[in-house]
Amino acid sequence: MDKELTSKLEAFRENAAVIGEDIVFRLFPTKLLQLQELIQSTNNPSSPYHREHGANLTDPTVYPAPASTPANGDQLQMKKRKIDDGSPAPTDLTANDTQYARLPSLVLANKHMVNLHAALKRECEELVALTDQVKLWISLTMPKIEGGDNFGVQIQEEVVAELARSQDSAFNLRDSAKNDYLARAKICSKLIKYPHVEDYTLALKEHDDNQFYLARQHLVDLRNIYAVLTDLIHKNIAKIRAPRGNNAVSLY
């Protein structure tokens, strides 16, 4: 490579090291303490995670269908029709249009859990972004592949693997909102179809109560991830910075 490109690449590596170490020694501990404080605050009645909110989360009432009319005032046909000129059929039905719904009754979403899911997704996205930077830093400090004195490299590889596992956990936690909505929608659809079956009402309440409990537990999971990463990297920082230090000197 030419000198200019080489210098730019070296500047990129140095910048990645500065960002990585700042995350490890400042942001990871800060996030750990912030999450710990948030978890402890859940015992406060003003916290959105306080247990007494659980009794008021669920509205199992089946409401009448909301008024819904086509925007152009014409009756739209649900079946596909053949257009002589080859133009596509109209597709201006809105996502929540109930005009052609089989059972257009309404069960309201759990707005409290929507807010908790949004907060969890932000935390997961931040965790993934931070661990990406640390993975990049450690990967760029790995020496070239050669025989002998690879203990430090193995430590680096183990730390990178732990960062990858943390990211997988964050992806799974972020996906919990979708799983909650899908599972809740199935119960709500049964509740609309069989409004006089009390067990569906109880099932909906139990589902929301379980999700409310898991919302706080997810905060604990995120705190534990930060705690493990911080402890692991701090204990092995010497080998992470210089995986092949001066071990050869001790052989003589």
CSV table of C-alpha atoms in Angstrom, one decimal:
chain,number,residue,atom,x,y,z
A,1,MET,CA,0.0,0.0,0.0
A,2,ASP,CA,1.1,3.6,-0.5
A,3,LYS,CA,2.2,5.7,2.4
A,4,GLU,CA,-0.9,7.8,2.6
A,5,LEU,CA,-3.3,4.8,2.6
A,6,THR,CA,-1.1,3.1,5.2
A,7,SER,CA,-1.1,6.2,7.5
A,8,LYS,CA,-4.9,6.4,7.2
A,9,LEU,CA,-5.3,2.7,8.1
A,10,GLU,CA,-3.0,3.1,11.1
A,11,ALA,CA,-5.0,6.2,12.2
A,12,PHE,CA,-8.2,4.1,11.9
A,13,ARG,CA,-6.7,1.4,14.1
A,14,GLU,CA,-5.5,3.9,16.7
A,15,ASN,CA,-9.0,5.5,16.8
A,16,ALA,CA,-10.6,2.1,17.2
A,17,ALA,CA,-8.3,1.4,20.2
A,18,VAL,CA,-9.1,4.8,21.8
A,19,ILE,CA,-12.9,4.2,21.4
A,20,GLY,CA,-12.6,0.6,22.6
A,21,GLU,CA,-10.7,1.4,25.7
A,22,ASP,CA,-13.1,4.3,26.5
A,23,ILE,CA,-16.0,1.9,26.2
A,24,VAL,CA,-14.4,-0.7,28.4
A,25,PHE,CA,-13.2,1.6,31.2
A,26,ARG,CA,-15.9,4.3,31.1
A,27,LEU,CA,-19.1,3.3,29.3
A,28,PHE,CA,-19.4,-0.3,30.4
A,29,PRO,CA,-19.0,0.5,34.1
A,30,THR,CA,-21.4,3.5,33.7
A,31,LYS,CA,-24.1,1.4,32.1
A,32,LEU,CA,-23.6,-1.3,34.7
A,33,LEU,CA,-24.2,1.2,37.5
A,34,GLN,CA,-27.1,2.9,35.7
A,35,LEU,CA,-28.9,-0.4,35.2
A,36,GLN,CA,-28.2,-1.3,38.8
A,37,GLU,CA,-29.8,1.9,39.9
A,38,LEU,CA,-32.8,1.4,37.7
A,39,ILE,CA,-33.3,-2.1,39.0
A,40,GLN,CA,-33.2,-0.8,42.6
A,41,SER,CA,-35.7,1.9,41.7
A,42,THR,CA,-38.3,-0.7,40.7
A,43,ASN,CA,-39.2,-0.9,44.4
A,44,ASN,CA,-40.4,2.7,44.2
A,45,PRO,CA,-44.2,3.1,43.4
A,46,SER,CA,-43.4,5.8,40.9
A,47,SER,CA,-41.3,3.4,38.8
A,48,PRO,CA,-43.0,2.0,35.7
A,49,TYR,CA,-41.6,-1.4,36.7
A,50,HIS,CA,-43.2,-1.3,40.2
A,51,ARG,CA,-45.3,-4.4,41.0
A,52,GLU,CA,-48.5,-2.6,41.8
A,53,HIS,CA,-48.8,-1.5,38.1
A,54,GLY,CA,-49.4,-5.1,37.1
A,55,ALA,CA,-53.0,-5.2,38.4
A,56,ASN,CA,-53.9,-2.3,36.1
A,57,LEU,CA,-52.1,-3.4,33.0
A,58,THR,CA,-54.7,-5.5,31.2
A,59,ASP,CA,-58.0,-4.3,29.7
A,60,PRO,CA,-59.8,-7.5,28.5
A,61,THR,CA,-62.9,-5.7,27.4
A,62,VAL,CA,-64.1,-6.5,23.9
A,63,TYR,CA,-65.2,-3.2,22.3
A,64,PRO,CA,-67.4,-2.7,19.3
A,65,ALA,CA,-65.8,-2.3,15.9
A,66,PRO,CA,-64.5,1.2,15.2
A,67,ALA,CA,-66.1,3.1,12.4
A,68,SER,CA,-64.2,2.5,9.2
A,69,THR,CA,-65.1,3.8,5.7
A,70,PRO,CA,-63.0,3.8,2.5
A,71,ALA,CA,-61.1,7.0,1.8
A,72,ASN,CA,-62.6,7.4,-1.7
A,73,GLY,CA,-66.2,6.6,-0.6
A,74,ASP,CA,-66.4,3.6,-2.9
A,75,GLN,CA,-66.8,0.0,-1.8
A,76,LEU,CA,-63.5,-1.8,-2.4
A,77,GLN,CA,-63.6,-5.4,-3.4
A,78,MET,CA,-61.4,-7.9,-1.5
A,79,LYS,CA,-61.2,-10.5,-4.3
A,80,LYS,CA,-58.6,-9.9,-7.0
A,81,ARG,CA,-60.2,-8.8,-10.2
A,82,LYS,CA,-58.7,-8.8,-13.7
A,83,ILE,CA,-58.0,-5.4,-15.2
A,84,ASP,CA,-58.4,-5.2,-18.9
A,85,ASP,CA,-55.7,-2.6,-19.3
A,86,GLY,CA,-53.2,-4.5,-17.2
A,87,SER,CA,-53.2,-1.9,-14.4
A,88,PRO,CA,-52.9,-3.3,-10.8
A,89,ALA,CA,-56.0,-3.6,-8.5
A,90,PRO,CA,-56.4,-0.8,-5.9
A,91,THR,CA,-54.4,-1.4,-2.8
A,92,ASP,CA,-55.4,1.6,-0.6
A,93,LEU,CA,-56.8,-0.5,2.3
A,94,THR,CA,-55.3,0.8,5.5
A,95,ALA,CA,-53.5,-1.6,7.9
A,96,ASN,CA,-56.3,-1.2,10.5
A,97,ASP,CA,-59.3,-1.2,8.2
A,98,THR,CA,-62.0,-3.3,9.7
A,99,GLN,CA,-64.5,-3.1,6.9
A,100,TYR,CA,-63.9,-6.6,5.7
A,101,ALA,CA,-62.8,-8.1,9.0
A,102,ARG,CA,-64.4,-11.4,9.8
A,103,LEU,CA,-64.7,-10.4,13.5
A,104,PRO,CA,-64.2,-6.6,13.7
A,105,SER,CA,-64.4,-6.3,17.5
A,106,LEU,CA,-61.6,-4.4,19.3
A,107,VAL,CA,-59.3,-5.4,22.2
A,108,LEU,CA,-56.9,-2.7,23.2
A,109,ALA,CA,-53.2,-3.2,23.3
A,110,ASN,CA,-51.3,-3.0,26.5
A,111,LYS,CA,-49.8,0.5,26.2
A,112,HIS,CA,-47.8,0.2,29.4
A,113,MET,CA,-45.9,-2.8,28.0
A,114,VAL,CA,-45.4,-1.0,24.7
A,115,ASN,CA,-43.4,1.7,26.6
A,116,LEU,CA,-41.4,-0.9,28.5
A,117,HIS,CA,-40.6,-2.8,25.3
A,118,ALA,CA,-39.4,0.4,23.7
A,119,ALA,CA,-37.1,1.1,26.6
A,120,LEU,CA,-35.7,-2.4,26.4
A,121,LYS,CA,-35.0,-2.2,22.7
A,122,ARG,CA,-33.1,1.0,23.2
A,123,GLU,CA,-30.9,-0.6,25.8
A,124,CYS,CA,-30.3,-3.7,23.6
A,125,GLU,CA,-29.4,-1.5,20.6
A,126,GLU,CA,-26.9,0.4,22.7
A,127,LEU,CA,-25.3,-2.8,24.0
A,128,VAL,CA,-24.9,-4.1,20.5
A,129,ALA,CA,-23.3,-0.9,19.3
A,130,LEU,CA,-20.9,-0.8,22.2
A,131,THR,CA,-19.8,-4.4,21.9
A,132,ASP,CA,-19.3,-4.0,18.1
A,133,GLN,CA,-16.7,-1.3,18.9
A,134,VAL,CA,-14.9,-3.4,21.5
A,135,LYS,CA,-14.9,-6.4,19.2
A,136,LEU,CA,-13.3,-4.3,16.5
A,137,TRP,CA,-10.7,-3.0,18.8
A,138,ILE,CA,-9.7,-6.4,20.1
A,139,SER,CA,-9.7,-8.0,16.7
A,140,LEU,CA,-7.3,-5.3,15.4
A,141,THR,CA,-4.9,-5.9,18.2
A,142,MET,CA,-4.6,-9.6,17.4
A,143,PRO,CA,-1.1,-10.4,16.1
A,144,LYS,CA,-0.4,-12.3,12.9
A,145,ILE,CA,-1.0,-16.1,12.9
A,146,GLU,CA,2.2,-18.0,13.8
A,147,GLY,CA,3.3,-20.8,16.0
A,148,GLY,CA,4.2,-20.4,19.7
A,149,ASP,CA,3.2,-18.0,22.5
A,150,ASN,CA,-0.5,-18.0,21.6
A,151,PHE,CA,-1.9,-17.9,25.1
A,152,GLY,CA,-2.6,-14.2,24.9
A,153,VAL,CA,-4.3,-14.7,21.5
A,154,GLN,CA,-6.5,-17.4,23.0
A,155,ILE,CA,-7.6,-14.9,25.7
A,156,GLN,CA,-8.4,-12.3,23.0
A,157,GLU,CA,-10.4,-14.9,21.1
A,158,GLU,CA,-12.3,-15.9,24.3
A,159,VAL,CA,-13.2,-12.3,25.0
A,160,VAL,CA,-14.4,-11.7,21.4
A,161,ALA,CA,-16.5,-14.9,21.7
A,162,GLU,CA,-18.0,-13.6,25.0
A,163,LEU,CA,-18.8,-10.3,23.3
A,164,ALA,CA,-20.5,-12.2,20.5
A,165,ARG,CA,-22.6,-14.2,23.0
A,166,SER,CA,-23.6,-10.9,24.6
A,167,GLN,CA,-24.8,-9.6,21.3
A,168,ASP,CA,-26.8,-12.7,20.7
A,169,SER,CA,-28.4,-12.2,24.1
A,170,ALA,CA,-29.2,-8.6,23.2
A,171,PHE,CA,-30.8,-9.6,19.9
A,172,ASN,CA,-33.0,-12.2,21.7
A,173,LEU,CA,-34.1,-9.7,24.3
A,174,ARG,CA,-34.9,-7.1,21.6
A,175,ASP,CA,-37.0,-9.7,19.8
A,176,SER,CA,-39.1,-10.3,23.0
A,177,ALA,CA,-41.4,-7.5,22.0
A,178,LYS,CA,-42.5,-9.2,18.8
A,179,ASN,CA,-43.0,-12.5,20.6
A,180,ASP,CA,-45.1,-10.8,23.2
A,181,TYR,CA,-47.3,-9.0,20.6
A,182,LEU,CA,-47.8,-12.2,18.6
A,183,ALA,CA,-48.7,-14.3,21.7
A,184,ARG,CA,-51.0,-11.6,23.0
A,185,ALA,CA,-52.7,-11.3,19.6
A,186,LYS,CA,-53.6,-15.0,19.6
A,187,ILE,CA,-55.2,-14.7,23.0
A,188,CYS,CA,-57.1,-11.5,22.0
A,189,SER,CA,-58.4,-13.2,18.9
A,190,LYS,CA,-59.8,-16.0,21.0
A,191,LEU,CA,-61.3,-13.5,23.4
A,192,ILE,CA,-63.0,-11.7,20.5
A,193,LYS,CA,-64.3,-15.0,19.1
A,194,TYR,CA,-65.4,-16.4,22.5
A,195,PRO,CA,-66.1,-13.3,24.7
A,196,HIS,CA,-68.0,-15.4,27.3
A,197,VAL,CA,-65.2,-17.8,28.0
A,198,GLU,CA,-63.6,-16.4,31.2
A,199,ASP,CA,-60.5,-18.4,30.9
A,200,TYR,CA,-59.4,-16.3,27.9
A,201,THR,CA,-59.7,-13.2,30.0
A,202,LEU,CA,-57.7,-14.8,32.7
A,203,ALA,CA,-55.1,-16.0,30.2
A,204,LEU,CA,-54.7,-12.5,28.9
A,205,LYS,CA,-54.2,-11.1,32.4
A,206,GLU,CA,-51.7,-13.8,33.2
A,207,HIS,CA,-49.8,-13.2,29.9
A,208,ASP,CA,-49.5,-9.4,30.7
A,209,ASP,CA,-48.5,-10.2,34.3
A,210,ASN,CA,-45.7,-12.5,33.0
A,211,GLN,CA,-44.5,-10.0,30.5
A,212,PHE,CA,-44.4,-7.3,33.2
A,213,TYR,CA,-42.3,-9.6,35.4
A,214,LEU,CA,-40.0,-10.4,32.5
A,215,ALA,CA,-39.5,-6.7,31.7
A,216,ARG,CA,-37.7,-6.2,35.1
A,217,GLN,CA,-35.8,-9.5,34.7
A,218,HIS,CA,-34.5,-8.3,31.3
A,219,LEU,CA,-33.0,-5.3,33.0
A,220,VAL,CA,-31.2,-7.8,35.3
A,221,ASP,CA,-30.0,-9.8,32.3
A,222,LEU,CA,-28.6,-6.6,30.7
A,223,ARG,CA,-26.9,-5.6,33.9
A,224,ASN,CA,-25.3,-9.0,34.3
A,225,ILE,CA,-24.0,-8.8,30.7
A,226,TYR,CA,-22.3,-5.5,31.4
A,227,ALA,CA,-20.9,-6.9,34.7
A,228,VAL,CA,-19.4,-10.0,33.1
A,229,LEU,CA,-17.9,-8.1,30.2
A,230,THR,CA,-16.4,-5.4,32.4
A,231,ASP,CA,-14.9,-8.0,34.8
A,232,LEU,CA,-13.6,-10.3,32.1
A,233,ILE,CA,-11.9,-7.5,30.1
A,234,HIS,CA,-10.5,-5.6,33.1
A,235,LYS,CA,-8.9,-8.8,34.5
A,236,ASN,CA,-7.3,-9.7,31.1
A,237,ILE,CA,-6.5,-6.2,29.8
A,238,ALA,CA,-2.8,-6.7,29.8
A,239,LYS,CA,-3.1,-9.7,27.4
A,240,ILE,CA,-5.7,-8.0,25.4
A,241,ARG,CA,-3.4,-5.0,24.8
A,242,ALA,CA,-0.3,-7.1,24.2
A,243,PRO,CA,-1.2,-10.7,23.6
A,244,ARG,CA,2.5,-11.6,22.9
A,245,GLY,CA,4.2,-9.4,25.5
A,246,ASN,CA,7.6,-10.3,26.8
A,247,ASN,CA,6.9,-13.9,27.8
A,248,ALA,CA,10.0,-15.0,26.0
A,249,VAL,CA,12.2,-13.3,28.5
A,250,SER,CA,11.0,-15.5,31.3
A,251,LEU,CA,12.2,-18.6,29.5
A,252,TYR,CA,15.9,-17.7,30.0
